[in-house]
Coordinates of C-alpha atoms in Angstrom, one line a residue:
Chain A
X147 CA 16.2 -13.7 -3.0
X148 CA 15.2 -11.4 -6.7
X149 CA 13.6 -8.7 -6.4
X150 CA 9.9 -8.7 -7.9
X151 CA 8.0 -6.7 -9.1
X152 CA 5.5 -6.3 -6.8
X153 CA 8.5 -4.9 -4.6
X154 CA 8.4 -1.8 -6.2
X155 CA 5.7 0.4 -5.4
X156 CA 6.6 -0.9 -1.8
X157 CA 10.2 0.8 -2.3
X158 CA 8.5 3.9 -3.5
X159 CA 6.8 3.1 -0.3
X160 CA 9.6 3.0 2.2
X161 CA 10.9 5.9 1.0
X162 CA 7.9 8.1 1.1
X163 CA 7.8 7.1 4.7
X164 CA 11.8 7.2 5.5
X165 CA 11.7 11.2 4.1
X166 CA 9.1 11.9 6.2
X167 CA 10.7 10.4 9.4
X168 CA 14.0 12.5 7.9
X169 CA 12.1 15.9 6.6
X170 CA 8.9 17.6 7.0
X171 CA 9.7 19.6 3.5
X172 CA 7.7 18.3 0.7
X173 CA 10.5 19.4 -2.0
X174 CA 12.8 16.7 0.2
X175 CA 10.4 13.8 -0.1
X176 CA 9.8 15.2 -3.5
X177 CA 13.2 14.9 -4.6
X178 CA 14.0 11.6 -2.7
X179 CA 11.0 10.0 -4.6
X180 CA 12.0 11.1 -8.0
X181 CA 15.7 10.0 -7.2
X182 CA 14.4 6.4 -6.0
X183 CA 12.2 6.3 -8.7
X184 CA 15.1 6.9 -11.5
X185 CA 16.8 4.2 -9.7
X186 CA 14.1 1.6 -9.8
X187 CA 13.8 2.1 -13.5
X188 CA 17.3 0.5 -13.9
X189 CA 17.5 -1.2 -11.0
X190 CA 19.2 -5.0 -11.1
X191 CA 16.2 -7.4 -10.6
X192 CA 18.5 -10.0 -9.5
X193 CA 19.6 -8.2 -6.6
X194 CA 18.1 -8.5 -3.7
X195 CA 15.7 -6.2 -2.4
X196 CA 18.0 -4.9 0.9
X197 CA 19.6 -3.3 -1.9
X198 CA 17.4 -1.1 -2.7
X199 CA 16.5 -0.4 0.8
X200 CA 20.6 0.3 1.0
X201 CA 20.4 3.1 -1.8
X202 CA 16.9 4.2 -0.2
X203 CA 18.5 5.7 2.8
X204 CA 21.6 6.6 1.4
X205 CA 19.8 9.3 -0.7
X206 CA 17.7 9.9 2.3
X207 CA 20.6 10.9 4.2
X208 CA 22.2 13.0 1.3
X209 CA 19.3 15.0 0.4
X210 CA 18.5 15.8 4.0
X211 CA 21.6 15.5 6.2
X212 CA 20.2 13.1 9.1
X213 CA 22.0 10.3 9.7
X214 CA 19.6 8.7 11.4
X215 CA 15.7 9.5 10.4
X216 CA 14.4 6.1 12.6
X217 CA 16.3 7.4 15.9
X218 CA 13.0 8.4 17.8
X219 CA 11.2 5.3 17.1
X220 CA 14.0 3.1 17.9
X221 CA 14.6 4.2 21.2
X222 CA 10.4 4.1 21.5
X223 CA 9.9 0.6 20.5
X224 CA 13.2 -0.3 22.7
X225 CA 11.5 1.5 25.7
X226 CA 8.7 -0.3 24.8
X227 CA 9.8 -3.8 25.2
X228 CA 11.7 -3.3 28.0
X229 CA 8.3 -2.6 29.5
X230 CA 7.2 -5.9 28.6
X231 CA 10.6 -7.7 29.6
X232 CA 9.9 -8.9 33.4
X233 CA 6.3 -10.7 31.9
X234 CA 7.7 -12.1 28.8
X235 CA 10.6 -13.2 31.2
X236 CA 7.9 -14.7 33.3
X237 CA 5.8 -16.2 30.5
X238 CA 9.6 -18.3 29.6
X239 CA 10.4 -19.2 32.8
X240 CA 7.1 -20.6 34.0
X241 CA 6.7 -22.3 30.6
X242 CA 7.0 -26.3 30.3
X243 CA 9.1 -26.0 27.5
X244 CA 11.1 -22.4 28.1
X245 CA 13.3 -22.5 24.9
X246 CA 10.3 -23.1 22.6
X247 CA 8.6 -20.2 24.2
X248 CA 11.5 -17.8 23.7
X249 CA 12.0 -18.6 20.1
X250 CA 8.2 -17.9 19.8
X251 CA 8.8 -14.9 21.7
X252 CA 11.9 -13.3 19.6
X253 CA 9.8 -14.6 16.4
X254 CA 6.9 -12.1 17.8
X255 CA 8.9 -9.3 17.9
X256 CA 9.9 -9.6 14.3
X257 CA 6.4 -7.5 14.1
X258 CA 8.5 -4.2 14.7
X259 CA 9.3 -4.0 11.1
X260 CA 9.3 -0.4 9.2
X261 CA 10.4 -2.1 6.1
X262 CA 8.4 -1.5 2.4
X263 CA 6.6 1.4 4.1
X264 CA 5.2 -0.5 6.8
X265 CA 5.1 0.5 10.6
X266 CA 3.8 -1.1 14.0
X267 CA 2.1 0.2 17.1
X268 CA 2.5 -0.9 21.0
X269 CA -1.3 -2.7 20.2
X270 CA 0.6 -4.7 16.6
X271 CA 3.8 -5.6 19.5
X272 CA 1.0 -7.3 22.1
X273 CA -1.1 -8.9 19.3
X274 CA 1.8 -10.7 17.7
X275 CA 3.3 -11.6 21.1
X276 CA 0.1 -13.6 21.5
X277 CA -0.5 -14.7 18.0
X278 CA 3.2 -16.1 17.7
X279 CA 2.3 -17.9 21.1
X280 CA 0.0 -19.5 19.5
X281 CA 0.1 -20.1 15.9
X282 CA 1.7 -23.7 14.7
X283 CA 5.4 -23.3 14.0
X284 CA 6.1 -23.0 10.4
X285 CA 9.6 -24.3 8.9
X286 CA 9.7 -27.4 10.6
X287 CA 12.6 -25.8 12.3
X288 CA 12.1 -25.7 16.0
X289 CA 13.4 -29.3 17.0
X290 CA 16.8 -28.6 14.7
X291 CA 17.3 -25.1 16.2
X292 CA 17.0 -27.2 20.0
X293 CA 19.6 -29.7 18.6
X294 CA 21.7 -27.4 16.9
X295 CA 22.0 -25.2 20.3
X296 CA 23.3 -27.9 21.8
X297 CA 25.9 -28.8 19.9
X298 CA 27.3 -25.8 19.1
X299 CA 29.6 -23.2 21.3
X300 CA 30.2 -20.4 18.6
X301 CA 26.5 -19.2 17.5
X302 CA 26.3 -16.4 14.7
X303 CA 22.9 -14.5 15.9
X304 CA 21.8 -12.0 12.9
X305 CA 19.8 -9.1 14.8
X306 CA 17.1 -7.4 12.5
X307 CA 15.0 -4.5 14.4
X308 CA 15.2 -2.1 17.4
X309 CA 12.5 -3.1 20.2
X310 CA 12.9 -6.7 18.5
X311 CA 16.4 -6.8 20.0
X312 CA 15.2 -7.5 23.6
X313 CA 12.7 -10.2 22.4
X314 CA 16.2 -11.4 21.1
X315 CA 17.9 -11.0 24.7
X316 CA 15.3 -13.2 26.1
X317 CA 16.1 -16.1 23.3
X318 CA 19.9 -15.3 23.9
X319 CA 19.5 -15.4 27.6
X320 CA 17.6 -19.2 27.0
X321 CA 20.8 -19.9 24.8
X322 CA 23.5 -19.3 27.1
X323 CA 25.1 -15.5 25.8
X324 CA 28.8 -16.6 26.3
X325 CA 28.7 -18.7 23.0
X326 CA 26.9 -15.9 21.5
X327 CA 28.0 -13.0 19.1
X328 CA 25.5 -10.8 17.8
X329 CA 26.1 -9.1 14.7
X330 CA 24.1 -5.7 14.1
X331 CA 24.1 -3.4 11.1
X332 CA 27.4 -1.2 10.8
X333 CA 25.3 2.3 11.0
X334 CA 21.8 3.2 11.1
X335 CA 19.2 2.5 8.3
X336 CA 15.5 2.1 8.7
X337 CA 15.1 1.1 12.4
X338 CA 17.4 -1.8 11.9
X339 CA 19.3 -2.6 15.2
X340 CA 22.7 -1.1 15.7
X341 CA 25.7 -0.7 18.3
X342 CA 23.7 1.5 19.9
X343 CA 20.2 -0.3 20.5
X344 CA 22.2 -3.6 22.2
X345 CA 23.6 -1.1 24.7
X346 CA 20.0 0.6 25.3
X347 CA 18.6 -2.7 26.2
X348 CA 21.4 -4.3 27.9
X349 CA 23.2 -6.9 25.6
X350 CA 26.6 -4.9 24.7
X351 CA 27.4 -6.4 28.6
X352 CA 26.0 -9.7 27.9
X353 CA 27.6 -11.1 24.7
X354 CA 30.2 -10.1 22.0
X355 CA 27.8 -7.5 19.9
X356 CA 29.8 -7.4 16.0
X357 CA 28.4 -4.4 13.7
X358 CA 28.6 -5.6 10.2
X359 CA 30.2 -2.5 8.6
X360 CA 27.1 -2.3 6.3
X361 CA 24.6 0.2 6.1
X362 CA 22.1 -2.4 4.5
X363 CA 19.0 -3.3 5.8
X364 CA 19.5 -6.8 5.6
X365 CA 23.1 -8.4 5.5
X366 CA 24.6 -8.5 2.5
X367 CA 28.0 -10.2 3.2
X368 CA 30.1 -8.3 -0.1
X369 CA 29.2 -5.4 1.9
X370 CA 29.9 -6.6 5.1
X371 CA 33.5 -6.7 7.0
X372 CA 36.1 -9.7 6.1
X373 CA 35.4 -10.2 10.3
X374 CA 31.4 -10.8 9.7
X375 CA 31.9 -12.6 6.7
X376 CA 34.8 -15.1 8.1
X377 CA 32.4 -15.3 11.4
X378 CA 29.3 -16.2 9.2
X379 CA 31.4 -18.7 7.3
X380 CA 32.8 -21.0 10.3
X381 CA 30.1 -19.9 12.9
X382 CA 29.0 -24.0 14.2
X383 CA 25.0 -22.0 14.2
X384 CA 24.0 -18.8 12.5
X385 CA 20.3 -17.6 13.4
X386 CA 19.2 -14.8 11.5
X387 CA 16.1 -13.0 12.3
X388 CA 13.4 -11.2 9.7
X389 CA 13.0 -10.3 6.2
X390 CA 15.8 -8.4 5.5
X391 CA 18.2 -11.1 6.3
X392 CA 16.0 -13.9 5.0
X393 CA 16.3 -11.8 1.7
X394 CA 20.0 -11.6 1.8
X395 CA 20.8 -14.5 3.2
X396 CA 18.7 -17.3 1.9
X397 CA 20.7 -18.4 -1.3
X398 CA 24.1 -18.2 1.2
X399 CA 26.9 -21.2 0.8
X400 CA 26.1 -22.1 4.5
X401 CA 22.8 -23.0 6.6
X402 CA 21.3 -20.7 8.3
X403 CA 18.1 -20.6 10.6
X404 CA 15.9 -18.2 10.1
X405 CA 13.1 -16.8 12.2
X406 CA 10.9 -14.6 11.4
X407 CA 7.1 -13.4 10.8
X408 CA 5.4 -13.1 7.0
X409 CA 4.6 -9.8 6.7
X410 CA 3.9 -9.6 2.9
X411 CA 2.9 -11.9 0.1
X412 CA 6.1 -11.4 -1.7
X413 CA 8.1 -13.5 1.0
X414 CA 4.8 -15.9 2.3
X415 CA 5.1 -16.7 -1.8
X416 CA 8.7 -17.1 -2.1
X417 CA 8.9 -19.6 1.3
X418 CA 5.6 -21.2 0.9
X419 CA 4.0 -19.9 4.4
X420 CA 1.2 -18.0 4.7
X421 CA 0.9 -13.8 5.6
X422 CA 1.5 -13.8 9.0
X423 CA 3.0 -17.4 9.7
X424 CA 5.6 -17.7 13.0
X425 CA 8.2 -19.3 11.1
X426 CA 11.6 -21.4 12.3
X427 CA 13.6 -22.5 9.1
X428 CA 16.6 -24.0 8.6
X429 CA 17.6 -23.6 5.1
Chain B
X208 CA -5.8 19.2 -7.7
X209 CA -2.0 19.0 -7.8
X210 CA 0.3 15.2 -7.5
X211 CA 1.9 15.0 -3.8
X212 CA 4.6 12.4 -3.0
X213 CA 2.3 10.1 -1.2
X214 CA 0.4 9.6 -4.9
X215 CA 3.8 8.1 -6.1
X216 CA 3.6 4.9 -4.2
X217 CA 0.0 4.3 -5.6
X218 CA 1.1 5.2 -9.0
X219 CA 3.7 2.1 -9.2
X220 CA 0.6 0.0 -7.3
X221 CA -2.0 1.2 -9.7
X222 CA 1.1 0.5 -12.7
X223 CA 2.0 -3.2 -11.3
X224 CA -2.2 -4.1 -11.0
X225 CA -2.8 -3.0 -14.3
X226 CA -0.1 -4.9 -15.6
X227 CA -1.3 -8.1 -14.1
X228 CA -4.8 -7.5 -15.9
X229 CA -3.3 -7.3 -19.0
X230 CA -1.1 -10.0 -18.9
X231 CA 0.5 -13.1 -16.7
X232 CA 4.2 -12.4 -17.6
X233 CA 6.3 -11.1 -15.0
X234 CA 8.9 -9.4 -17.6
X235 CA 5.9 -7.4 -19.0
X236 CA 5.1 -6.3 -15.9
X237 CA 8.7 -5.1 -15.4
X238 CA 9.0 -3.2 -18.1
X239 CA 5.4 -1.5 -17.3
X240 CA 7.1 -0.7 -13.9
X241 CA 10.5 0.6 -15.0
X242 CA 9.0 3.2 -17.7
X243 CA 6.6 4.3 -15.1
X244 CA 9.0 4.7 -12.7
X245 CA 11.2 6.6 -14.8
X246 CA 8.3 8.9 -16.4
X247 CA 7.6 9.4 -12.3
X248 CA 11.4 10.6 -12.1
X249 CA 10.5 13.8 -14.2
X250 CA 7.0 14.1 -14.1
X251 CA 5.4 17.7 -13.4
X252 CA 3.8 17.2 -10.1
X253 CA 1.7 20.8 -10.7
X254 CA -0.4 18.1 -13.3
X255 CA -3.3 16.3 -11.6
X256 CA -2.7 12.5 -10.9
X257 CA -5.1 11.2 -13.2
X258 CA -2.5 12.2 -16.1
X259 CA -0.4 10.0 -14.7
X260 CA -2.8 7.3 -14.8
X261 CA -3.4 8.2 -18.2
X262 CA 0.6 7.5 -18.7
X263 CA 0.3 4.6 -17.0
X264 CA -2.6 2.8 -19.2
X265 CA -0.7 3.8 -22.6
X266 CA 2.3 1.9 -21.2
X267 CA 0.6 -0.8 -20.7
X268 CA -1.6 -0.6 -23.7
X269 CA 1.8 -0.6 -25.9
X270 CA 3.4 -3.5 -23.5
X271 CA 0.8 -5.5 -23.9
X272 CA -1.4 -4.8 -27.1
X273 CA -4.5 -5.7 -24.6
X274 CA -6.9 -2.5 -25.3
X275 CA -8.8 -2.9 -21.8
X276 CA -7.1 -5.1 -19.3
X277 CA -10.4 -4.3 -17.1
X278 CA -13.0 -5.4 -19.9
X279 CA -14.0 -8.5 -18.0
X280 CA -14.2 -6.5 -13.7
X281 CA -16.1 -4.0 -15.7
X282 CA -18.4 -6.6 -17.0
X283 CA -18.5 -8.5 -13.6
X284 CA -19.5 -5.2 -11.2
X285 CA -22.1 -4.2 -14.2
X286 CA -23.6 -7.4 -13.4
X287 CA -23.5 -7.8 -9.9
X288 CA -25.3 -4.1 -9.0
X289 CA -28.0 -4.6 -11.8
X290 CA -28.8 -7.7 -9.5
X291 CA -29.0 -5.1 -6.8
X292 CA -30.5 -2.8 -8.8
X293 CA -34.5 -4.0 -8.0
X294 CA -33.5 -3.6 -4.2
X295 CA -31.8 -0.3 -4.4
X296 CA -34.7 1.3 -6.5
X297 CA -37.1 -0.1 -3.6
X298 CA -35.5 1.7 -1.4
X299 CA -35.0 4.5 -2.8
X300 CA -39.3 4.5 -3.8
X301 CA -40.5 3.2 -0.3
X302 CA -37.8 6.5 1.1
X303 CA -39.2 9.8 3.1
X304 CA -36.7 11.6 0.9
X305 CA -36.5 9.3 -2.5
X306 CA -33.7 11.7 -4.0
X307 CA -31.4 12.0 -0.7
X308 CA -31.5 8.2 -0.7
X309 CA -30.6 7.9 -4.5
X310 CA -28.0 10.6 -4.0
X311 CA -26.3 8.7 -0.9
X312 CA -26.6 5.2 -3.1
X313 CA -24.7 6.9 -6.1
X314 CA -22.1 7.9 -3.9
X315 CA -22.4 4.3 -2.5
X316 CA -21.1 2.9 -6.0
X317 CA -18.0 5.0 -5.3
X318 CA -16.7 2.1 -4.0
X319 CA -16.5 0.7 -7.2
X320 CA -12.4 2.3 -7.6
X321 CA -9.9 0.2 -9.0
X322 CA -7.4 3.6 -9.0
X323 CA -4.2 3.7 -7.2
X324 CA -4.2 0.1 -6.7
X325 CA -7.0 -0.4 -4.8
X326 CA -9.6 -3.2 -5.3
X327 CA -12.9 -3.8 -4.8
X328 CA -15.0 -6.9 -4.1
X329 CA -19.2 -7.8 -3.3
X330 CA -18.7 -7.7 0.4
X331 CA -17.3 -3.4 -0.4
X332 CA -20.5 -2.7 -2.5
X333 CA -22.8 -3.8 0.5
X334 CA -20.7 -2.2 3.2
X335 CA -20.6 0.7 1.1
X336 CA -24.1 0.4 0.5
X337 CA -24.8 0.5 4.3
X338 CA -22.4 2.7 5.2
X339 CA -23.6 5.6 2.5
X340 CA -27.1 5.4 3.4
X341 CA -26.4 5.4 7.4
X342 CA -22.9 8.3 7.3
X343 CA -23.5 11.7 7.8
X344 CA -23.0 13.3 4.3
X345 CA -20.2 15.6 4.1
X346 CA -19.3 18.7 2.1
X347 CA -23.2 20.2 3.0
X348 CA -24.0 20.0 -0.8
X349 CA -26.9 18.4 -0.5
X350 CA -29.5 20.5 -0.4
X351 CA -27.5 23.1 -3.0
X352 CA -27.9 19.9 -5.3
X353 CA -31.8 19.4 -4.8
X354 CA -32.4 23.2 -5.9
X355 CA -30.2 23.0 -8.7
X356 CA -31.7 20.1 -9.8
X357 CA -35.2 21.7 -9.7
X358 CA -33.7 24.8 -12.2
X359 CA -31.9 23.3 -14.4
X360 CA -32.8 21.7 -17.9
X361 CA -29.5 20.8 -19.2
X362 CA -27.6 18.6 -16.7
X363 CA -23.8 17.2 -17.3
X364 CA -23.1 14.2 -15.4
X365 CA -19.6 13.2 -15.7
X366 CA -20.1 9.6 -14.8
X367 CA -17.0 7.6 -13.5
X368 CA -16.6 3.6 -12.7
X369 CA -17.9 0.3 -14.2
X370 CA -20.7 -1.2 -12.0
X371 CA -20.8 2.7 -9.8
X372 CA -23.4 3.4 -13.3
X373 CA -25.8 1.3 -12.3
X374 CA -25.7 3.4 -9.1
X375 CA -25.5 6.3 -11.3
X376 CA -29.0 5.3 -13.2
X377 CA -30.8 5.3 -9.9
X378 CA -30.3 8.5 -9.6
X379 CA -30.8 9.8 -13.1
X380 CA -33.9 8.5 -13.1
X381 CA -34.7 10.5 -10.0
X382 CA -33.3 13.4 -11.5
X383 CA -35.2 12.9 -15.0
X384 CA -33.4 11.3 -17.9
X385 CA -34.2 13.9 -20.6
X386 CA -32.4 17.0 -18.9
X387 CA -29.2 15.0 -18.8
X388 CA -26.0 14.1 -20.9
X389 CA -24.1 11.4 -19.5
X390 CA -20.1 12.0 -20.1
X391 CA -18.2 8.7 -20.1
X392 CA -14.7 8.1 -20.9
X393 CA -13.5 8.1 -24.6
X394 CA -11.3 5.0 -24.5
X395 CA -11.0 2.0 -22.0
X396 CA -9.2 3.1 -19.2
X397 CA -8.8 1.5 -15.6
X398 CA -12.4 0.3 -14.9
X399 CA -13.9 4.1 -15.8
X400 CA -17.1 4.1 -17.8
X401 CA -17.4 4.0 -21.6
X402 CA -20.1 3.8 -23.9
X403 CA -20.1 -0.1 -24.0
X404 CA -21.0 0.0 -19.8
X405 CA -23.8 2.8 -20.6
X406 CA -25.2 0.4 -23.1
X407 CA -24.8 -3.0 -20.6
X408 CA -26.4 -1.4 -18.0
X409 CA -29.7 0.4 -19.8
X410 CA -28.2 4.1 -20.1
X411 CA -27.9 4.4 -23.7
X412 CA -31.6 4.3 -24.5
X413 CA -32.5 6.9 -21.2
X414 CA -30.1 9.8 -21.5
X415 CA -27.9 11.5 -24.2
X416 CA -24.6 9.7 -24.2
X417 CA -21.3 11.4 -24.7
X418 CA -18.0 9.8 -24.7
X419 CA -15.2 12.3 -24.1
X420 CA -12.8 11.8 -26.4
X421 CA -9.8 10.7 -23.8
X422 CA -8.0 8.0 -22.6
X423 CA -7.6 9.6 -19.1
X424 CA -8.8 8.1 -15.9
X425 CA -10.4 11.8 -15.1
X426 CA -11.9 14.6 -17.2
X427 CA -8.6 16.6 -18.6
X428 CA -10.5 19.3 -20.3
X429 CA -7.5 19.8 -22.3
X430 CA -7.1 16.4 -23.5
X431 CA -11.3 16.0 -23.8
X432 CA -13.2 17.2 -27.0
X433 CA -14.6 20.8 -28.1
X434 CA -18.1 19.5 -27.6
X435 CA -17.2 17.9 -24.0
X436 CA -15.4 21.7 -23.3
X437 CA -18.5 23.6 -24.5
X438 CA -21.2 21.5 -22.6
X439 CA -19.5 22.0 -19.7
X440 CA -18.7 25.4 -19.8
X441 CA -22.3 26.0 -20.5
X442 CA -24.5 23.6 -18.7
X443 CA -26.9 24.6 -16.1
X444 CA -25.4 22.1 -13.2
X445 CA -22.4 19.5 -13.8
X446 CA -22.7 16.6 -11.5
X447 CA -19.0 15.0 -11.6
X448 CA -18.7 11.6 -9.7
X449 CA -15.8 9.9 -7.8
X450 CA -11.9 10.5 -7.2
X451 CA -10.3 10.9 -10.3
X452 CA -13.3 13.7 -11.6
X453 CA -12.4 15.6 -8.7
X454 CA -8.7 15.3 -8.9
X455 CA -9.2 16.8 -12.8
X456 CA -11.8 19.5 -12.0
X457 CA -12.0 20.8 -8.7
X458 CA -10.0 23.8 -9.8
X459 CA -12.2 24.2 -12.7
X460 CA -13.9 28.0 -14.1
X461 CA -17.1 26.9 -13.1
X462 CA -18.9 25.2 -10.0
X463 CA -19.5 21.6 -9.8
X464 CA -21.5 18.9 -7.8
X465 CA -18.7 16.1 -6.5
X466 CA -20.2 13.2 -5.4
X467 CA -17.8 10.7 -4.0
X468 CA -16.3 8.7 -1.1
X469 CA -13.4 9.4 0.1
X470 CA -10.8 6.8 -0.2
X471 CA -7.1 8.0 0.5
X472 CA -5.3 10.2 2.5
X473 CA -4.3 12.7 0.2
X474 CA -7.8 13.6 -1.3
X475 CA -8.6 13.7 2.9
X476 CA -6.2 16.2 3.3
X477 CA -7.0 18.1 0.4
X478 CA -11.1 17.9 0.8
X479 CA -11.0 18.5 4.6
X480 CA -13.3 15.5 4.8
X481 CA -12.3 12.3 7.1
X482 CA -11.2 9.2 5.1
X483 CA -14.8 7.1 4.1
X484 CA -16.5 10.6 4.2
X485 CA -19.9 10.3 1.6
X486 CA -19.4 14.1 -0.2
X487 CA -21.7 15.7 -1.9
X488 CA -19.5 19.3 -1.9
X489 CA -20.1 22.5 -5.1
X490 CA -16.6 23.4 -5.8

């Protein structure tokens, strides 16, 4: 997916809000801003907006040193939903139709996004856990996912955000982990999942965890290891979960499901569903 | 008032809205975009935002050849308080205190903002409405005002968005028309005030009207002309109205009245005053 215009005060955005996580010296944010603004005014429209995220938080972590500005909240949000785990567990198990309920659960956590400036609270984690319980399905995906799972023994899953991963253990456990290998980004940016977040909540035991060798928020294969790429390319089922990846991955040479919520009228215009739609996609 | 990074994001918000005004292709809007975000780059943050907005609306102006993207909102919000206007001047005439309520409903017309990308609809005005007439007023000017009011034969008021003049009129006339000069902006600019929405609205045959001679969305004494300078060095009492006044003259050489909600986090921070606050502060 391009990048549009409307994109760009919401980069200014993210990294207002990424120097602050990093700094609490205006001249820092000051100087971030100005850098990612000279950058915008050049910037590649074509590209894909993870790109931009990408160059984001590499300046972030020149001008300030930290390597990883989204730490804190990560581990929060992974504390968080490992709160929740034993109910949402409970809510799959006692469900009539358990897999349809743990997509819906793994596409609810996709509301622990601090992409474009945004952020979430514990109260925007138990709202969409009940909205994406309830909402219609957009995508027309649900049904394909089912029969895809089925048939396939080597699944690609595309992790997105920290606290979002163990709404993703729940799907994974629902999938059977041994025909799963999650792939998470290569080093921290924003509070995209990494090695580190699928061994806080429990999955580096469970399945084969891949980090991408990116530092992208999104996965962008030219910047991803010939292992990711060759895995994404004869994997029988890739999933790929939130806006970042549906960004990067959309226009790839293979199909790929996507779940994920709508968080801003950018995508909800580019895929046709409404702000805040629970969407399963195949595309 | 000095630029702080948070203004940044809203100056690419308020660059991309304007650009949609003014015209439906996306490359225009692009090219609005990428020279703001480069003039934001290197701009002197020490300046007060408003001369960024003034930036801003020249870009677009030479982008799109369209003099006043906001010609036809202005019109619209002219229209839909003077249908208010029988109402509002009831209730200010059936009040205890007729000029506290016509001082809360000018504030109330604050609302009326279209700066930093923010928007206004019908359902604001009444909620603003409401809300002005019910908040505590901040800033404890009130009563500073009343007195100065009762001294004073030569009154600037520095008058600030379309549709907030109809507001504006109620209380001119409780302040009596012929001891004030209405300032309005010298050129179209965002949806500020200009001769044209003192003439729509019934101003221009009440009070002395003065345009002042810039393009700014603010009053940059600097930038405004000799005879805007001298009148407000020397009037008895200069009433200033809304965000982008204040941003441009809160460090001025004399004291004014600011009358205005408060609508972002920065000018929070900077006034001391909770975000919604209804101000009426001498600075």
């Amino acid at each position: 997916m391009k990048t549009y215009t409307e994109c760009i005060p919401c980069f200014l955005g993210q990294a207002l809000q990424a120097s602050r996580f990093a700094s609490d010296d205006p001249s820092v944010h000051e100087r971030v801003l100005r850098e990612v603004a000279r950058a915008v005014s050049t910037m590649d429209m074509s590209r894909t907006p993870p790109e931009m995220g990408q160059l984001i938080h590499r300046v972030i972590r020149e001008e300030t040193g930290i390597d990883d500005p989204y730490a804190a909240v990560k581990r929060q949000f992974n504390d968080l939903v490992l709160e929740l785990y034993p109910d949402l567990k409970e809510r799959v198990s006692s469900a009539d139709d358990p897999f349809e309920v743990a997509v819906r659960l793994a596409i609810a956590g996709n509301i622990i996004d601090f992409g474009g400036g945004r952020s979430a609270d514990a109260a925007d984690v138990e709202r969409s856990i009940e909205e994406s319980l309830r909402e219609p399905l957009s995508g027309g995906g649900l049904e394909l996912l089912r029969s895809a799972v089925d048939k396939s023994s080597d699944i690609l899953y595309i992790a997105d955000n920290a606290g979002e991963i163990v709404f993703d253990r729940i799907l994974i456990e629902e999938l059977s982990p041994e025909k799963i290998t999650l792939v998470v980004r290569g080093r921290p940016v924003l509070n995209d999942v990494t090695v580190e977040d699928a061994r806080a909540v429990g999955l580096l035991d469970m399945v084969d965890v891949l980090p991408n060798g990116s530092d992208a928020p999104g996965t962008i294969l030219d910047d991803c290891s010939e292992a990711v790429r060759t895995r994404f390319a004869k994997a029988d089922l890739v999933i790929a979960k939130g806006q970042g990846n549906f960004e990067t991955l959309s226009g790839a040479a293979r199909p790929v499901f996507f779940l994920l919520r709508v968080k801003c009228e950018v995508l909800a215009r580019e895929t046709g569903y409404e702000l805040g739609s629970v969407v399963v996609a195949k595309i």
